[in-house]
PDB file of C-alpha atoms in Angstrom:
ATOM      1  CA  MET A   1     -18.466  22.333  48.731  1.00  0.00           C
ATOM      2  CA  ASN A   2     -18.035  18.971  47.448  1.00  0.00           C
ATOM      3  CA  SER A   3     -14.820  18.528  45.486  1.00  0.00           C
ATOM      4  CA  THR A   4     -14.536  16.264  42.239  1.00  0.00           C
ATOM      5  CA  PRO A   5     -13.607  12.659  43.110  1.00  0.00           C
ATOM      6  CA  ASP A   6     -10.204  11.749  42.035  1.00  0.00           C
ATOM      7  CA  TRP A   7     -11.444   8.757  39.987  1.00  0.00           C
ATOM      8  CA  PHE A   8     -13.432  11.212  37.901  1.00  0.00           C
ATOM      9  CA  LEU A   9     -10.424  13.302  37.054  1.00  0.00           C
ATOM     10  CA  TYR A  10      -8.432  10.364  36.113  1.00  0.00           C
ATOM     11  CA  PHE A  11     -11.140   9.195  33.933  1.00  0.00           C
ATOM     12  CA  ILE A  12     -11.236  12.556  32.137  1.00  0.00           C
ATOM     13  CA  GLY A  13      -7.424  12.592  31.851  1.00  0.00           C
ATOM     14  CA  PHE A  14      -7.427   9.062  30.404  1.00  0.00           C
ATOM     15  CA  TRP A  15      -9.941   9.853  27.708  1.00  0.00           C
ATOM     16  CA  THR A  16      -8.330  12.934  26.824  1.00  0.00           C
ATOM     17  CA  ILE A  17      -5.001  11.076  26.099  1.00  0.00           C
ATOM     18  CA  VAL A  18      -6.921   8.434  24.168  1.00  0.00           C
ATOM     19  CA  LEU A  19      -8.660  11.128  22.033  1.00  0.00           C
ATOM     20  CA  VAL A  20      -5.427  13.003  21.345  1.00  0.00           C
ATOM     21  CA  ALA A  21      -3.696   9.807  20.461  1.00  0.00           C
ATOM     22  CA  PHE A  22      -6.402   8.570  17.919  1.00  0.00           C
ATOM     23  CA  MET A  23      -6.528  12.218  16.308  1.00  0.00           C
ATOM     24  CA  SER A  24      -2.804  12.181  16.037  1.00  0.00           C
ATOM     25  CA  ILE A  25      -2.801   8.894  14.244  1.00  0.00           C
ATOM     26  CA  GLY A  26      -5.777   9.921  11.884  1.00  0.00           C
ATOM     27  CA  GLY A  27      -4.106  13.103  11.246  1.00  0.00           C
ATOM     28  CA  PHE A  28      -0.890  11.374  10.216  1.00  0.00           C
ATOM     29  CA  PHE A  29      -2.649   9.140   7.731  1.00  0.00           C
ATOM     30  CA  MET A  30      -4.684  12.103   6.265  1.00  0.00           C
ATOM     31  CA  PHE A  31      -1.511  14.148   6.001  1.00  0.00           C
ATOM     32  CA  ARG A  32       0.220  11.209   4.007  1.00  0.00           C
ATOM     33  CA  LYS A  33      -2.885  11.018   1.718  1.00  0.00           C
ATOM     34  CA  PHE A  34      -2.492  14.830   1.141  1.00  0.00           C
ATOM     35  CA  LEU A  35       1.054  14.479   0.195  1.00  0.00           C
ATOM     36  CA  LYS A  36       0.036  11.888  -2.587  1.00  0.00           C
ATOM     37  CA  VAL A  37      -2.471  14.274  -4.078  1.00  0.00           C
ATOM     38  CA  LEU A  38       0.252  17.358  -4.306  1.00  0.00           C
ATOM     39  CA  PRO A  39       1.423  17.638  -7.823  1.00  0.00           C
ATOM     40  CA  LYS A  40       5.082  16.871  -8.557  1.00  0.00           C
ATOM     41  CA  GLN A  41       7.424  19.018 -10.925  1.00  0.00           C
ATOM     42  CA  ASP A  42       5.695  17.308 -13.906  1.00  0.00           C
ATOM     43  CA  GLY A  43       2.278  18.863 -12.845  1.00  0.00           C
ATOM     44  CA  LYS A  44       0.856  15.326 -11.947  1.00  0.00           C
ATOM     45  CA  SER A  45       0.547  13.890  -8.358  1.00  0.00           C
ATOM     46  CA  LYS A  46       1.433  10.432  -7.371  1.00  0.00           C
ATOM     47  CA  LEU A  47      -2.162   9.347  -7.441  1.00  0.00           C
ATOM     48  CA  ASP A  48      -2.586  10.861 -11.011  1.00  0.00           C
ATOM     49  CA  TRP A  49       0.394   8.674 -12.156  1.00  0.00           C
ATOM     50  CA  GLN A  50      -1.030   5.610 -10.414  1.00  0.00           C
ATOM     51  CA  ASN A  51      -4.325   6.042 -12.304  1.00  0.00           C
ATOM     52  CA  TYR A  52      -2.516   6.695 -15.625  1.00  0.00           C
ATOM     53  CA  TRP A  53      -0.622   3.521 -15.523  1.00  0.00           C
ATOM     54  CA  VAL A  54      -3.642   1.455 -14.291  1.00  0.00           C
ATOM     55  CA  GLU A  55      -5.662   2.732 -17.278  1.00  0.00           C
ATOM     56  CA  ARG A  56      -3.079   2.482 -19.788  1.00  0.00           C
ATOM     57  CA  SER A  57      -2.153  -1.146 -18.714  1.00  0.00           C
ATOM     58  CA  ARG A  58      -5.796  -2.248 -18.564  1.00  0.00           C
ATOM     59  CA  PRO A  59      -6.014  -4.194 -21.749  1.00  0.00           C
ATOM     60  CA  LEU A  60      -2.744  -5.941 -21.060  1.00  0.00           C
ATOM     61  CA  TRP A  61      -4.320  -7.746 -17.842  1.00  0.00           C
ATOM     62  CA  THR A  62      -5.239 -11.468 -18.221  1.00  0.00           C
ATOM     63  CA  GLU A  63      -7.418 -13.507 -15.815  1.00  0.00           C
ATOM     64  CA  GLN A  64      -4.201 -15.345 -14.604  1.00  0.00           C
ATOM     65  CA  SER A  65      -2.332 -12.044 -13.848  1.00  0.00           C
ATOM     66  CA  LYS A  66      -5.541 -10.594 -12.036  1.00  0.00           C
ATOM     67  CA  GLN A  67      -5.503 -13.610  -9.880  1.00  0.00           C
ATOM     68  CA  LEU A  68      -1.967 -13.349  -9.039  1.00  0.00           C
ATOM     69  CA  LEU A  69      -2.418  -9.651  -8.189  1.00  0.00           C
ATOM     70  CA  ASP A  70      -5.250 -10.691  -5.782  1.00  0.00           C
ATOM     71  CA  LYS A  71      -3.036 -13.246  -4.219  1.00  0.00           C
ATOM     72  CA  LEU A  72      -0.240 -10.791  -3.795  1.00  0.00           C
ATOM     73  CA  ALA A  73      -2.496  -8.218  -2.190  1.00  0.00           C
ATOM     74  CA  SER A  74      -4.220 -10.765   0.132  1.00  0.00           C
ATOM     75  CA  PRO A  75      -1.852 -10.334   3.121  1.00  0.00           C
ATOM     76  CA  VAL A  76      -2.948  -6.656   3.278  1.00  0.00           C
ATOM     77  CA  PRO A  77      -5.855  -5.870   5.920  1.00  0.00           C
ATOM     78  CA  SER A  78      -9.154  -5.694   4.113  1.00  0.00           C
ATOM     79  CA  ALA A  79      -9.675  -2.106   4.962  1.00  0.00           C
ATOM     80  CA  PHE A  80      -6.557  -1.094   2.791  1.00  0.00           C
ATOM     81  CA  ARG A  81      -6.480  -3.886   0.367  1.00  0.00           C
ATOM     82  CA  ASP A  82      -7.969  -1.895  -2.489  1.00  0.00           C
ATOM     83  CA  ILE A  83      -5.685   0.856  -2.060  1.00  0.00           C
ATOM     84  CA  ALA A  84      -2.658  -1.395  -2.022  1.00  0.00           C
ATOM     85  CA  LYS A  85      -3.934  -3.445  -4.977  1.00  0.00           C
ATOM     86  CA  HIS A  86      -4.265  -0.285  -7.114  1.00  0.00           C
ATOM     87  CA  SER A  87      -0.824   0.949  -6.180  1.00  0.00           C
ATOM     88  CA  ILE A  88       0.651  -2.375  -6.968  1.00  0.00           C
ATOM     89  CA  ALA A  89      -1.346  -2.744 -10.197  1.00  0.00           C
ATOM     90  CA  ALA A  90      -0.090   0.665 -11.293  1.00  0.00           C
ATOM     91  CA  LYS A  91       3.520  -0.499 -10.745  1.00  0.00           C
ATOM     92  CA  ILE A  92       3.011  -3.549 -12.536  1.00  0.00           C
ATOM     93  CA  GLY A  93       1.144  -1.838 -15.408  1.00  0.00           C
ATOM     94  CA  GLN A  94       4.072   0.738 -15.786  1.00  0.00           C
ATOM     95  CA  LEU A  95       6.568  -2.149 -16.036  1.00  0.00           C
ATOM     96  CA  ALA A  96       4.546  -3.912 -18.610  1.00  0.00           C
ATOM     97  CA  VAL A  97       3.763  -0.655 -20.638  1.00  0.00           C
ATOM     98  CA  GLU A  98       7.419   0.447 -20.596  1.00  0.00           C
ATOM     99  CA  SER A  99       8.726  -3.140 -21.565  1.00  0.00           C
ATOM    100  CA  GLY A 100       6.353  -3.226 -24.621  1.00  0.00           C
ATOM    101  CA  ALA A 101       4.797  -6.317 -23.500  1.00  0.00           C
ATOM    102  CA  LYS A 102       1.435  -7.783 -25.094  1.00  0.00           C
ATOM    103  CA  GLU A 103       0.169  -8.729 -21.578  1.00  0.00           C
ATOM    104  CA  VAL A 104       1.108  -8.590 -17.981  1.00  0.00           C
ATOM    105  CA  THR A 105       3.082 -11.675 -17.210  1.00  0.00           C
ATOM    106  CA  GLU A 106       4.069 -13.308 -13.724  1.00  0.00           C
ATOM    107  CA  ALA A 107       7.402 -11.815 -13.907  1.00  0.00           C
ATOM    108  CA  HIS A 108       5.913  -8.227 -14.243  1.00  0.00           C
ATOM    109  CA  CYS A 109       3.752  -8.996 -11.293  1.00  0.00           C
ATOM    110  CA  ILE A 110       6.406 -10.280  -9.021  1.00  0.00           C
ATOM    111  CA  GLU A 111       8.724  -7.174  -9.901  1.00  0.00           C
ATOM    112  CA  GLY A 112       5.983  -4.547  -9.644  1.00  0.00           C
ATOM    113  CA  TYR A 113       4.967  -6.148  -6.264  1.00  0.00           C
ATOM    114  CA  ILE A 114       8.585  -5.871  -4.853  1.00  0.00           C
ATOM    115  CA  LEU A 115       8.926  -2.393  -6.368  1.00  0.00           C
ATOM    116  CA  ALA A 116       5.653  -1.150  -5.001  1.00  0.00           C
ATOM    117  CA  THR A 117       6.174  -2.567  -1.508  1.00  0.00           C
ATOM    118  CA  PRO A 118       7.959  -0.175   0.927  1.00  0.00           C
ATOM    119  CA  LYS A 119      11.431  -1.374   1.945  1.00  0.00           C
ATOM    120  CA  ARG A 120      10.517  -1.493   5.585  1.00  0.00           C
ATOM    121  CA  ASP A 121       7.880  -4.548   4.528  1.00  0.00           C
ATOM    122  CA  HIS A 122      10.549  -6.442   2.684  1.00  0.00           C
ATOM    123  CA  SER A 123      11.130  -8.982   5.233  1.00  0.00           C
ATOM    124  CA  PHE A 124       7.356  -9.836   5.281  1.00  0.00           C
ATOM    125  CA  LEU A 125       7.291  -9.887   1.666  1.00  0.00           C
ATOM    126  CA  ILE A 126      10.079 -12.348   1.378  1.00  0.00           C
ATOM    127  CA  SER A 127       8.177 -14.586   3.856  1.00  0.00           C
ATOM    128  CA  PHE A 128       5.036 -14.343   1.950  1.00  0.00           C
ATOM    129  CA  LEU A 129       6.634 -15.105  -1.471  1.00  0.00           C
ATOM    130  CA  GLU A 130       8.547 -18.256   0.145  1.00  0.00           C
ATOM    131  CA  GLU A 131       5.293 -19.246   1.863  1.00  0.00           C
ATOM    132  CA  ASN A 132       3.484 -19.356  -1.520  1.00  0.00           C
ATOM    133  CA  GLN A 133       6.223 -20.770  -3.318  1.00  0.00           C
ATOM    134  CA  ILE A 134       6.783 -18.059  -5.665  1.00  0.00           C
ATOM    135  CA  ASP A 135      10.176 -17.780  -7.394  1.00  0.00           C
ATOM    136  CA  TYR A 136      11.594 -14.227  -6.771  1.00  0.00           C
ATOM    137  CA  SER A 137      15.326 -15.221  -7.182  1.00  0.00           C
ATOM    138  CA  SER A 138      15.803 -13.087 -10.144  1.00  0.00           C
ATOM    139  CA  TYR A 139      14.664  -9.953  -8.258  1.00  0.00           C
ATOM    140  CA  ARG A 140      16.798 -10.492  -5.067  1.00  0.00           C
ATOM    141  CA  HIS A 141      18.721  -7.303  -6.168  1.00  0.00           C
ATOM    142  CA  LEU A 142      15.660  -5.221  -5.654  1.00  0.00           C
ATOM    143  CA  LEU A 143      15.179  -6.467  -2.074  1.00  0.00           C
ATOM    144  CA  GLY A 144      18.319  -4.723  -0.812  1.00  0.00           C
TER     145      GLY A 144
END
């Protein structure tokens, strides 16, 4: 009886490891998305609150603030850019509505961008702001 060649066993082993790795990575991101949909103590999920703040602040957005939001979200890979823009816009909208502003300003955009960005990405955020000559000096305390 012929036995299976060694190269074939290594081939099967390699693809088994690759598939398990890809499924683990995909499962991790699906689980994170699932956690965002779970309701908090107030009965609304994180995504519900994001949608609430985006809708509530929609009339406050000017063309200039929309362009700044697009510019701030530009370093995000295109596959995730819409999701990132939505969460950044929600934080900016929340700041604008809670401050009672008549429109979303550049200050709201910069502060919301900093607050919506995870702390692990703050070093990249700082380099992006400096590269685009955006003054964030009054928000340095948020970057701690």
